């Protein structure tokens, strides 16, 4: 329950500030937890149900993405099993409730991409990122620490274990704020931080980098909140970190 409450608190931060009347299409990029993908996959359905109302999936954009021959359709079973996209839907539905008939969503399941693939998908999505009527939601958490996650990186000079985790996470967060996909790749290679949305994040960083190069757009990324599900004090503890941020065009 503590993990869930932390996610609710952190995820709410950027979503509640949406300029919802301007948004027509919402791209939701989430990591694949249940199937191995070398690329990205799209939903085979026409809508997602939420407790508030159904969210319509944009078939036109799905068709455009499929025409690049870089996207496959996930199975219905995979779609139903994956939580990384699903957990964003109620927040989006609530934030967009007053314009619920005037927007569509594009769920994208992101697989285990190599560096070149992250750059390729970033280039594909960059044209959509440049459209002010589009919003991108990137689903991720940060460090999964503990024996049950097979990750126990600890730097004692940072203090207690939870303080070491925070220092590691915030080092990655600073790189994300710098919008540097190459540096983020090197950070992950060095520390192996267990950020399950690292590939969607990298795609977003590459999309922003491509958009800046092609149009001169000036982007700014800022984190708004950071939480840990538990303050780890010894090797028997475990925790998951969460962070929320937003990428905007500077005017």
PDB file of C-alpha atoms in Angstrom:
ATOM      1  CA  UNK A   1       0.000   0.000   0.000  1.00  0.00           C
ATOM      2  CA  UNK A   2       2.851   2.402   0.749  1.00  0.00           C
ATOM      3  CA  UNK A   3       4.235   1.913  -2.766  1.00  0.00           C
ATOM      4  CA  UNK A   4       0.846   2.675  -4.308  1.00  0.00           C
ATOM      5  CA  UNK A   5       0.284   5.798  -2.236  1.00  0.00           C
ATOM      6  CA  UNK A   6       3.741   7.073  -3.162  1.00  0.00           C
ATOM      7  CA  UNK A   7       3.027   6.540  -6.852  1.00  0.00           C
ATOM      8  CA  UNK A   8      -0.305   8.335  -6.559  1.00  0.00           C
ATOM      9  CA  UNK A   9       1.272  11.326  -4.847  1.00  0.00           C
ATOM     10  CA  UNK A  10       4.190  11.651  -7.247  1.00  0.00           C
ATOM     11  CA  UNK A  11       2.342  10.964 -10.494  1.00  0.00           C
ATOM     12  CA  UNK A  12      -0.302  13.529  -9.656  1.00  0.00           C
ATOM     13  CA  UNK A  13       2.179  16.397  -9.729  1.00  0.00           C
ATOM     14  CA  UNK A  14       2.696  17.009 -13.483  1.00  0.00           C
ATOM     15  CA  UNK A  15      -0.697  15.693 -14.613  1.00  0.00           C
ATOM     16  CA  UNK A  16      -2.761  18.127 -12.555  1.00  0.00           C
ATOM     17  CA  UNK A  17      -1.169  21.059 -14.383  1.00  0.00           C
ATOM     18  CA  UNK A  18      -2.112  20.023 -17.920  1.00  0.00           C
ATOM     19  CA  UNK A  19      -3.324  22.664 -20.359  1.00  0.00           C
ATOM     20  CA  UNK A  20      -5.996  20.156 -21.292  1.00  0.00           C
ATOM     21  CA  UNK A  21      -8.008  22.280 -23.718  1.00  0.00           C
ATOM     22  CA  UNK A  22      -5.046  22.492 -26.108  1.00  0.00           C
ATOM     23  CA  UNK A  23      -4.222  18.781 -26.067  1.00  0.00           C
ATOM     24  CA  UNK A  24      -5.680  16.583 -28.814  1.00  0.00           C
ATOM     25  CA  UNK A  25      -3.398  13.520 -28.742  1.00  0.00           C
ATOM     26  CA  UNK A  26      -1.656  11.857 -25.797  1.00  0.00           C
ATOM     27  CA  UNK A  27       1.220   9.449 -26.442  1.00  0.00           C
ATOM     28  CA  UNK A  28       1.817   7.052 -23.537  1.00  0.00           C
ATOM     29  CA  UNK A  29       5.204   5.296 -23.589  1.00  0.00           C
ATOM     30  CA  UNK A  30       5.672   2.492 -21.083  1.00  0.00           C
ATOM     31  CA  UNK A  31       8.269  -0.267 -20.625  1.00  0.00           C
ATOM     32  CA  UNK A  32       7.425  -3.908 -21.306  1.00  0.00           C
ATOM     33  CA  UNK A  33       7.453  -6.057 -18.158  1.00  0.00           C
ATOM     34  CA  UNK A  34       5.898  -9.306 -19.425  1.00  0.00           C
ATOM     35  CA  UNK A  35       7.203  -9.935 -22.947  1.00  0.00           C
ATOM     36  CA  UNK A  36      10.564  -9.420 -24.607  1.00  0.00           C
ATOM     37  CA  UNK A  37      10.458  -6.804 -27.355  1.00  0.00           C
ATOM     38  CA  UNK A  38      13.388  -5.630 -29.455  1.00  0.00           C
ATOM     39  CA  UNK A  39      11.342  -2.681 -30.704  1.00  0.00           C
ATOM     40  CA  UNK A  40       8.062  -0.974 -29.876  1.00  0.00           C
ATOM     41  CA  UNK A  41       4.489  -2.264 -30.030  1.00  0.00           C
ATOM     42  CA  UNK A  42       1.077  -0.646 -30.406  1.00  0.00           C
ATOM     43  CA  UNK A  43      -2.265  -1.613 -28.918  1.00  0.00           C
ATOM     44  CA  UNK A  44      -4.566  -3.788 -31.069  1.00  0.00           C
ATOM     45  CA  UNK A  45      -7.691  -2.350 -29.429  1.00  0.00           C
ATOM     46  CA  UNK A  46      -9.774   0.724 -30.259  1.00  0.00           C
ATOM     47  CA  UNK A  47     -10.264   2.004 -26.711  1.00  0.00           C
ATOM     48  CA  UNK A  48      -9.224   1.492 -23.089  1.00  0.00           C
ATOM     49  CA  UNK A  49     -11.757   1.376 -20.273  1.00  0.00           C
ATOM     50  CA  UNK A  50     -11.209   3.463 -17.140  1.00  0.00           C
ATOM     51  CA  UNK A  51     -13.441   3.932 -14.075  1.00  0.00           C
ATOM     52  CA  UNK A  52     -14.402   7.371 -15.453  1.00  0.00           C
ATOM     53  CA  UNK A  53     -14.912   6.848 -19.195  1.00  0.00           C
ATOM     54  CA  UNK A  54     -13.359   5.090 -22.174  1.00  0.00           C
ATOM     55  CA  UNK A  55     -10.201   6.483 -23.739  1.00  0.00           C
ATOM     56  CA  UNK A  56     -10.221   6.270 -27.532  1.00  0.00           C
ATOM     57  CA  UNK A  57      -7.046   4.979 -29.204  1.00  0.00           C
ATOM     58  CA  UNK A  58      -5.985   7.007 -32.240  1.00  0.00           C
ATOM     59  CA  UNK A  59      -6.155   4.597 -35.176  1.00  0.00           C
ATOM     60  CA  UNK A  60      -4.804   7.160 -37.660  1.00  0.00           C
ATOM     61  CA  UNK A  61      -1.599   7.697 -35.692  1.00  0.00           C
ATOM     62  CA  UNK A  62      -1.268   3.950 -35.104  1.00  0.00           C
ATOM     63  CA  UNK A  63      -1.447   3.470 -38.873  1.00  0.00           C
ATOM     64  CA  UNK A  64       1.199   6.166 -39.455  1.00  0.00           C
ATOM     65  CA  UNK A  65       3.546   4.517 -36.975  1.00  0.00           C
ATOM     66  CA  UNK A  66       2.999   1.062 -38.469  1.00  0.00           C
ATOM     67  CA  UNK A  67       3.879   2.425 -41.898  1.00  0.00           C
ATOM     68  CA  UNK A  68       7.408   3.107 -40.629  1.00  0.00           C
ATOM     69  CA  UNK A  69       7.739  -0.702 -40.304  1.00  0.00           C
ATOM     70  CA  UNK A  70       9.308  -0.180 -36.881  1.00  0.00           C
ATOM     71  CA  UNK A  71       6.191  -0.969 -34.822  1.00  0.00           C
ATOM     72  CA  UNK A  72       4.348  -4.214 -34.266  1.00  0.00           C
ATOM     73  CA  UNK A  73       0.944  -4.842 -32.712  1.00  0.00           C
ATOM     74  CA  UNK A  74       1.075  -6.378 -29.260  1.00  0.00           C
ATOM     75  CA  UNK A  75      -1.322  -9.219 -28.500  1.00  0.00           C
ATOM     76  CA  UNK A  76      -4.463  -8.506 -26.500  1.00  0.00           C
ATOM     77  CA  UNK A  77      -3.060 -10.713 -23.709  1.00  0.00           C
ATOM     78  CA  UNK A  78       0.125  -8.643 -23.538  1.00  0.00           C
ATOM     79  CA  UNK A  79      -1.904  -5.427 -23.594  1.00  0.00           C
ATOM     80  CA  UNK A  80      -4.083  -6.580 -20.699  1.00  0.00           C
ATOM     81  CA  UNK A  81      -1.141  -7.866 -18.646  1.00  0.00           C
ATOM     82  CA  UNK A  82       1.074  -4.745 -18.901  1.00  0.00           C
ATOM     83  CA  UNK A  83       0.663  -2.256 -16.035  1.00  0.00           C
ATOM     84  CA  UNK A  84       3.104   0.476 -17.080  1.00  0.00           C
ATOM     85  CA  UNK A  85       0.604   2.055 -19.486  1.00  0.00           C
ATOM     86  CA  UNK A  86      -2.521   1.035 -17.589  1.00  0.00           C
ATOM     87  CA  UNK A  87      -1.581   2.864 -14.393  1.00  0.00           C
ATOM     88  CA  UNK A  88      -1.422   6.208 -16.241  1.00  0.00           C
ATOM     89  CA  UNK A  89      -4.950   5.958 -17.637  1.00  0.00           C
ATOM     90  CA  UNK A  90      -7.065   7.053 -14.631  1.00  0.00           C
ATOM     91  CA  UNK A  91      -4.914  10.160 -14.132  1.00  0.00           C
ATOM     92  CA  UNK A  92      -5.176  11.095 -17.786  1.00  0.00           C
ATOM     93  CA  UNK A  93      -8.927  10.484 -17.781  1.00  0.00           C
ATOM     94  CA  UNK A  94      -9.402  12.688 -14.712  1.00  0.00           C
ATOM     95  CA  UNK A  95      -7.145  15.481 -15.956  1.00  0.00           C
ATOM     96  CA  UNK A  96      -8.886  15.522 -19.349  1.00  0.00           C
ATOM     97  CA  UNK A  97     -12.425  14.940 -18.080  1.00  0.00           C
ATOM     98  CA  UNK A  98     -13.797  18.304 -19.201  1.00  0.00           C
ATOM     99  CA  UNK A  99     -12.708  17.583 -22.804  1.00  0.00           C
ATOM    100  CA  UNK A 100     -13.208  13.826 -22.777  1.00  0.00           C
ATOM    101  CA  UNK A 101     -14.677  13.693 -26.293  1.00  0.00           C
ATOM    102  CA  UNK A 102     -11.966  15.825 -27.875  1.00  0.00           C
ATOM    103  CA  UNK A 103      -8.745  13.846 -27.513  1.00  0.00           C
ATOM    104  CA  UNK A 104      -7.269  10.434 -28.314  1.00  0.00           C
ATOM    105  CA  UNK A 105      -4.446   8.355 -26.868  1.00  0.00           C
ATOM    106  CA  UNK A 106      -1.573   6.446 -28.484  1.00  0.00           C
ATOM    107  CA  UNK A 107      -0.246   3.740 -26.132  1.00  0.00           C
ATOM    108  CA  UNK A 108       3.254   2.530 -27.052  1.00  0.00           C
ATOM    109  CA  UNK A 109       4.928  -0.438 -25.368  1.00  0.00           C
ATOM    110  CA  UNK A 110       8.692   0.087 -25.462  1.00  0.00           C
ATOM    111  CA  UNK A 111      10.965  -2.948 -25.519  1.00  0.00           C
ATOM    112  CA  UNK A 112      14.623  -3.555 -24.664  1.00  0.00           C
ATOM    113  CA  UNK A 113      16.131  -1.099 -27.122  1.00  0.00           C
ATOM    114  CA  UNK A 114      19.800  -0.667 -27.832  1.00  0.00           C
ATOM    115  CA  UNK A 115      21.299   2.811 -28.112  1.00  0.00           C
ATOM    116  CA  UNK A 116      20.797   3.064 -31.870  1.00  0.00           C
ATOM    117  CA  UNK A 117      17.166   1.941 -31.603  1.00  0.00           C
ATOM    118  CA  UNK A 118      16.481   4.538 -28.917  1.00  0.00           C
ATOM    119  CA  UNK A 119      17.833   7.163 -31.308  1.00  0.00           C
ATOM    120  CA  UNK A 120      15.769   5.789 -34.209  1.00  0.00           C
ATOM    121  CA  UNK A 121      12.498   5.828 -32.250  1.00  0.00           C
ATOM    122  CA  UNK A 122      13.360   9.267 -30.903  1.00  0.00           C
ATOM    123  CA  UNK A 123      13.633  10.527 -34.470  1.00  0.00           C
ATOM    124  CA  UNK A 124      10.266   8.971 -35.349  1.00  0.00           C
ATOM    125  CA  UNK A 125       8.539  10.579 -32.376  1.00  0.00           C
ATOM    126  CA  UNK A 126      10.272  13.963 -32.721  1.00  0.00           C
ATOM    127  CA  UNK A 127       7.783  15.255 -35.295  1.00  0.00           C
ATOM    128  CA  UNK A 128       4.920  14.452 -32.933  1.00  0.00           C
ATOM    129  CA  UNK A 129       6.762  16.053 -30.027  1.00  0.00           C
ATOM    130  CA  UNK A 130       6.970  19.294 -32.009  1.00  0.00           C
ATOM    131  CA  UNK A 131       3.166  19.531 -32.333  1.00  0.00           C
ATOM    132  CA  UNK A 132       1.832  21.699 -29.451  1.00  0.00           C
ATOM    133  CA  UNK A 133      -1.436  19.748 -29.491  1.00  0.00           C
ATOM    134  CA  UNK A 134       0.405  16.539 -28.544  1.00  0.00           C
ATOM    135  CA  UNK A 135       1.345  15.430 -25.034  1.00  0.00           C
ATOM    136  CA  UNK A 136       3.801  12.666 -24.159  1.00  0.00           C
ATOM    137  CA  UNK A 137       3.449  10.691 -20.923  1.00  0.00           C
ATOM    138  CA  UNK A 138       6.482   8.546 -20.069  1.00  0.00           C
ATOM    139  CA  UNK A 139       5.785   5.799 -17.539  1.00  0.00           C
ATOM    140  CA  UNK A 140       8.672   4.868 -15.263  1.00  0.00           C
ATOM    141  CA  UNK A 141       9.904   4.592 -11.712  1.00  0.00           C
ATOM    142  CA  UNK A 142      13.466   4.842 -10.474  1.00  0.00           C
ATOM    143  CA  UNK A 143      15.755   2.618  -8.415  1.00  0.00           C
ATOM    144  CA  UNK A 144      14.504  -0.818  -7.309  1.00  0.00           C
ATOM    145  CA  UNK A 145      16.855  -1.546  -4.412  1.00  0.00           C
ATOM    146  CA  UNK A 146      17.196  -4.754  -2.418  1.00  0.00           C
ATOM    147  CA  UNK A 147      18.009  -8.430  -2.653  1.00  0.00           C
ATOM    148  CA  UNK A 148      14.618  -9.214  -4.209  1.00  0.00           C
ATOM    149  CA  UNK A 149      15.489  -6.870  -7.093  1.00  0.00           C
ATOM    150  CA  UNK A 150      19.044  -8.215  -7.398  1.00  0.00           C
ATOM    151  CA  UNK A 151      20.376  -4.671  -7.047  1.00  0.00           C
ATOM    152  CA  UNK A 152      22.176  -3.431  -3.929  1.00  0.00           C
ATOM    153  CA  UNK A 153      24.489  -0.651  -5.106  1.00  0.00           C
ATOM    154  CA  UNK A 154      25.635   1.299  -2.034  1.00  0.00           C
ATOM    155  CA  UNK A 155      28.128   4.134  -1.583  1.00  0.00           C
ATOM    156  CA  UNK A 156      28.789   4.517   2.135  1.00  0.00           C
ATOM    157  CA  UNK A 157      30.190   8.030   1.743  1.00  0.00           C
ATOM    158  CA  UNK A 158      26.645   9.180   0.845  1.00  0.00           C
ATOM    159  CA  UNK A 159      25.305   8.158   4.293  1.00  0.00           C
ATOM    160  CA  UNK A 160      22.624   5.579   4.978  1.00  0.00           C
ATOM    161  CA  UNK A 161      21.511   3.215   2.209  1.00  0.00           C
ATOM    162  CA  UNK A 162      18.421   5.300   1.386  1.00  0.00           C
ATOM    163  CA  UNK A 163      20.615   8.386   1.053  1.00  0.00           C
ATOM    164  CA  UNK A 164      22.923   6.531  -1.336  1.00  0.00           C
ATOM    165  CA  UNK A 165      19.892   5.482  -3.391  1.00  0.00           C
ATOM    166  CA  UNK A 166      18.652   9.076  -3.520  1.00  0.00           C
ATOM    167  CA  UNK A 167      22.084  10.350  -4.595  1.00  0.00           C
ATOM    168  CA  UNK A 168      22.194   7.743  -7.376  1.00  0.00           C
ATOM    169  CA  UNK A 169      18.683   8.550  -8.554  1.00  0.00           C
ATOM    170  CA  UNK A 170      19.238  12.291  -8.480  1.00  0.00           C
ATOM    171  CA  UNK A 171      22.434  11.937 -10.477  1.00  0.00           C
ATOM    172  CA  UNK A 172      20.323  10.307 -13.190  1.00  0.00           C
ATOM    173  CA  UNK A 173      17.591  12.898 -12.801  1.00  0.00           C
ATOM    174  CA  UNK A 174      20.089  15.721 -13.333  1.00  0.00           C
ATOM    175  CA  UNK A 175      21.241  14.063 -16.556  1.00  0.00           C
ATOM    176  CA  UNK A 176      17.628  13.771 -17.719  1.00  0.00           C
ATOM    177  CA  UNK A 177      17.111  17.456 -16.936  1.00  0.00           C
ATOM    178  CA  UNK A 178      20.133  18.226 -19.123  1.00  0.00           C
ATOM    179  CA  UNK A 179      18.359  16.406 -22.008  1.00  0.00           C
ATOM    180  CA  UNK A 180      21.511  14.481 -22.848  1.00  0.00           C
ATOM    181  CA  UNK A 181      20.680  10.963 -24.160  1.00  0.00           C
ATOM    182  CA  UNK A 182      24.337   9.943 -24.556  1.00  0.00           C
ATOM    183  CA  UNK A 183      25.214  10.870 -20.971  1.00  0.00           C
ATOM    184  CA  UNK A 184      22.086   9.066 -19.708  1.00  0.00           C
ATOM    185  CA  UNK A 185      23.141   5.947 -21.611  1.00  0.00           C
ATOM    186  CA  UNK A 186      26.596   6.115 -20.013  1.00  0.00           C
ATOM    187  CA  UNK A 187      25.064   6.637 -16.557  1.00  0.00           C
ATOM    188  CA  UNK A 188      22.943   3.485 -16.975  1.00  0.00           C
ATOM    189  CA  UNK A 189      25.929   1.544 -18.319  1.00  0.00           C
ATOM    190  CA  UNK A 190      28.056   2.611 -15.331  1.00  0.00           C
ATOM    191  CA  UNK A 191      25.605   2.132 -12.459  1.00  0.00           C
ATOM    192  CA  UNK A 192      23.012  -0.294 -13.918  1.00  0.00           C
ATOM    193  CA  UNK A 193      20.364   1.641 -12.008  1.00  0.00           C
ATOM    194  CA  UNK A 194      17.142  -0.371 -12.126  1.00  0.00           C
ATOM    195  CA  UNK A 195      14.974   2.297 -13.786  1.00  0.00           C
ATOM    196  CA  UNK A 196      12.377   0.167 -15.546  1.00  0.00           C
ATOM    197  CA  UNK A 197      11.369   2.995 -17.882  1.00  0.00           C
ATOM    198  CA  UNK A 198      14.928   3.721 -18.953  1.00  0.00           C
ATOM    199  CA  UNK A 199      14.195   2.940 -22.598  1.00  0.00           C
ATOM    200  CA  UNK A 200      11.048   5.132 -22.854  1.00  0.00           C
ATOM    201  CA  UNK A 201      12.983   7.904 -21.094  1.00  0.00           C
ATOM    202  CA  UNK A 202      15.854   7.506 -23.567  1.00  0.00           C
ATOM    203  CA  UNK A 203      13.440   7.636 -26.500  1.00  0.00           C
ATOM    204  CA  UNK A 204      12.021  10.883 -25.099  1.00  0.00           C
ATOM    205  CA  UNK A 205      15.515  12.365 -24.663  1.00  0.00           C
ATOM    206  CA  UNK A 206      16.419  11.437 -28.228  1.00  0.00           C
ATOM    207  CA  UNK A 207      13.134  12.870 -29.540  1.00  0.00           C
ATOM    208  CA  UNK A 208      13.831  16.171 -27.785  1.00  0.00           C
ATOM    209  CA  UNK A 209      17.414  16.188 -29.075  1.00  0.00           C
ATOM    210  CA  UNK A 210      16.258  15.556 -32.649  1.00  0.00           C
ATOM    211  CA  UNK A 211      13.550  18.228 -32.397  1.00  0.00           C
ATOM    212  CA  UNK A 212      16.072  20.758 -31.101  1.00  0.00           C
ATOM    213  CA  UNK A 213      18.498  19.997 -33.942  1.00  0.00           C
ATOM    214  CA  UNK A 214      15.886  20.093 -36.683  1.00  0.00           C
ATOM    215  CA  UNK A 215      13.926  23.185 -35.625  1.00  0.00           C
ATOM    216  CA  UNK A 216      15.911  24.967 -32.926  1.00  0.00           C
ATOM    217  CA  UNK A 217      13.124  24.324 -30.397  1.00  0.00           C
ATOM    218  CA  UNK A 218      14.247  25.129 -26.853  1.00  0.00           C
ATOM    219  CA  UNK A 219      13.134  22.436 -24.403  1.00  0.00           C
ATOM    220  CA  UNK A 220      13.404  22.418 -20.631  1.00  0.00           C
ATOM    221  CA  UNK A 221      12.945  19.396 -18.373  1.00  0.00           C
ATOM    222  CA  UNK A 222      12.268  19.829 -14.669  1.00  0.00           C
ATOM    223  CA  UNK A 223      11.579  17.280 -11.949  1.00  0.00           C
ATOM    224  CA  UNK A 224       8.849  18.234  -9.490  1.00  0.00           C
ATOM    225  CA  UNK A 225       8.954  15.510  -6.869  1.00  0.00           C
ATOM    226  CA  UNK A 226      10.869  12.465  -5.661  1.00  0.00           C
ATOM    227  CA  UNK A 227       9.893   9.754  -3.180  1.00  0.00           C
ATOM    228  CA  UNK A 228      11.048   6.357  -1.931  1.00  0.00           C
ATOM    229  CA  UNK A 229       8.633   3.646  -0.815  1.00  0.00           C
ATOM    230  CA  UNK A 230      10.892   2.795   2.143  1.00  0.00           C
ATOM    231  CA  UNK A 231      13.959   4.241   3.853  1.00  0.00           C
ATOM    232  CA  UNK A 232      16.464   1.403   3.550  1.00  0.00           C
ATOM    233  CA  UNK A 233      18.804   1.146   6.530  1.00  0.00           C
ATOM    234  CA  UNK A 234      20.202  -2.373   6.152  1.00  0.00           C
ATOM    235  CA  UNK A 235      20.726  -5.061   3.522  1.00  0.00           C
ATOM    236  CA  UNK A 236      17.474  -6.792   4.435  1.00  0.00           C
ATOM    237  CA  UNK A 237      15.414  -3.752   3.403  1.00  0.00           C
ATOM    238  CA  UNK A 238      14.065  -2.945  -0.054  1.00  0.00           C
ATOM    239  CA  UNK A 239      12.504   0.038  -1.754  1.00  0.00           C
ATOM    240  CA  UNK A 240      11.353   1.496  -5.052  1.00  0.00           C
ATOM    241  CA  UNK A 241      11.947   5.140  -5.972  1.00  0.00           C
ATOM    242  CA  UNK A 242       9.515   7.371  -7.842  1.00  0.00           C
ATOM    243  CA  UNK A 243       9.958  10.711  -9.555  1.00  0.00           C
ATOM    244  CA  UNK A 244       7.758  13.014 -11.609  1.00  0.00           C
ATOM    245  CA  UNK A 245       8.834  15.677 -14.066  1.00  0.00           C
ATOM    246  CA  UNK A 246       7.772  17.577 -17.147  1.00  0.00           C
ATOM    247  CA  UNK A 247       9.300  18.557 -20.473  1.00  0.00           C
ATOM    248  CA  UNK A 248       8.135  21.878 -21.888  1.00  0.00           C
ATOM    249  CA  UNK A 249       9.053  24.210 -24.709  1.00  0.00           C
ATOM    250  CA  UNK A 250      10.575  27.407 -23.395  1.00  0.00           C
ATOM    251  CA  UNK A 251       8.925  30.563 -24.728  1.00  0.00           C
TER     252      UNK A 251
END
